[in-house]
Amino acid sequence: MTDNGAEPSDHLRLDQVSMKFGQRTVFENLSFSLPPGEISVIIGGSGSGKSTVLRLIGGLVSPQSGRIVVEGQDISLAGNDVLETARNKIGMLFQGGALLDSLTVFENLALPLREHTDLDDESIATEVHDRLDAVGLSGIDDLLPNQLSGGMRKRVALARAIIRKPSILLCDEPFSGLDPISTRKVEALLVDINRRRGITIVVVSHHVASTMRMASQIVVLLPDGLVVGSPQELQNHNDPRVKAFLTADRDQPSEMVEEVEVLPSGRRT
Amino acid sequence: MITQLANLGARSIFFIEEVGRVAYFGGQILVAAAKRPIRARRFVDEVFRLGVLSLIIICVCGLAVGAVLGLQGYNTLERFGATDSLGTVVGLSLIRELGPVLTALLTTGRAGSATTAEIGTMAATEQLDGLRMMSINPIHYVVMPKAFAMVFVMPLLSALFIVCGIAGGYLVGVFWGIDPGSYMTGLESAVTFQDDILGSFLKSLIFGILVGLISTYRGYSSEPTSAGVSAATTTTVVEASVVILIFDYFITALWGV
Ligand SMILES: Nc1ncnc2c1ncn2[C@@H]1O[C@H](COP(=O)(O)OP(=O)(O)O)[C@@H](O)[C@H]1O
Ligand SMILES: [Mg+2]
């Protein structure tokens, strides 16, 4: 059971997961599995629980009931030790980057290596620069996060998320707040990371155009459940709400999208 | 009447729960402290930052308080023709009481609030979650060095405050014409290490623990929004100030410091 993904569906799976914050039910009995080595995109209105799904997979919040299987291991009720091991396989790109603002770019990337490996300074520098290269950045070692533009910050955060060579990468709205060019850049990076490193990528996004381009599977979170399918399947789906998402203005979350929103919008959207 | 009682009951329960949560948080810090790495570097950085934040305000306030004590003391003592005891009066009030208490209050306002705001902002911008996802315990990496730094700097700042205060009293006394020598000898002969110095140190150590614990707890448990962080910061200042004064009374009553 705890062996590495014997079943492909055990790679990353939610099983009858119910999640509440206090009185507010975010979702009930949610089940889906995400294919290994592919890019999956989770879409849904704001407050529909997209970020919560990622936080559940990362073990940052625990569900009221249900199982969350990461690489064959149920982490829904796991203690700290199990979580730490599970997180070694997971990289997470937070919406705002979540870089430590008191550390330089270099130190931000070096931190996980210093904490969890015995690498000497030289090897750490090599690794850090390798990852910065991978996201198309160089010469910014000594800058602080607040000296970076939004797009650069996202890319540095992305570099940090993959520095421990995770097998799963979770990205919370990687395109939010980016101009179209940065959006294309980050999208290309995600596709590149997926192809080259074979990492399973789960993206939460409002961005319909890039979703249709890069997703091999789309999960649509609706107030009363969810719809899963490939981009082609969903485009011809007969639920009008799914259509509304996928035919919405291709570069903007449209009014149609907002209409789907039923839950009161959350603090983090 | 009944609803008021029920209200009181609910509040008491909430208060006791809250104390429990703070104690549990303190326990987590201690557990973290037993783990490797020891975060010496982060601790030193924090000591430095807290020191830089508080140094000037402590010196200025120490001088001012000492000068006022000197003035008040001089006027009072003059009535009894005992102005030679000015050093004793100023020194003992500073060492036993005003030094530790005022330092703790000032440090709360300056460094305690900054600590809460910083940790709260890290929570609001998901930096703490970011650490968790890198399998780094935020209590170990962020909270522990800050809390211990606060405990460490408090007695040092208090000592600095006392020295500045004694200097302030001295300047005022000498200005009014008392003998500089008798100010210092009076002070020296009246102060005992066991009762006064050690007691003063103990007091500020306890205040350091309180401020360190409250400021880190409030930041760590703040609502992850900007309104939440600012509320937490205010709470830190209010709670820590009240707790300092209450503890001050009990330490003095129980230990006679
Ligand atoms: N830590 C929390 N405490 C209370 N409510 C929360 C918390 N996190 C999320 N929520 C609520 O859960 C719902 C889903 O939030 P989220 O997953 O952030 O939505 P989104 O799909 O916009 O990312 C929202 O209504 C939000 O208010
Ligand atoms: Mg969100």
XYZ file of C-alpha atoms and ligand atoms in Angstrom, chain A residues 46-47 49-52 95 172-173 204 206 268-269, ligand 2:
14
model
C -13.338 31.790 -6.989
C -14.032 30.294 -3.593
C -11.925 25.366 -3.238
C -9.184 25.137 -5.844
C -6.451 26.320 -3.510
C -7.878 24.110 -0.817
C 0.072 32.162 -5.596
C -1.625 27.831 -7.369
C -2.666 30.343 -10.028
C -4.924 25.822 -10.508
C -8.444 30.886 -14.244
C -7.741 33.721 -0.997
C -9.083 33.376 -4.449
Mg -7.166 30.225 -4.637
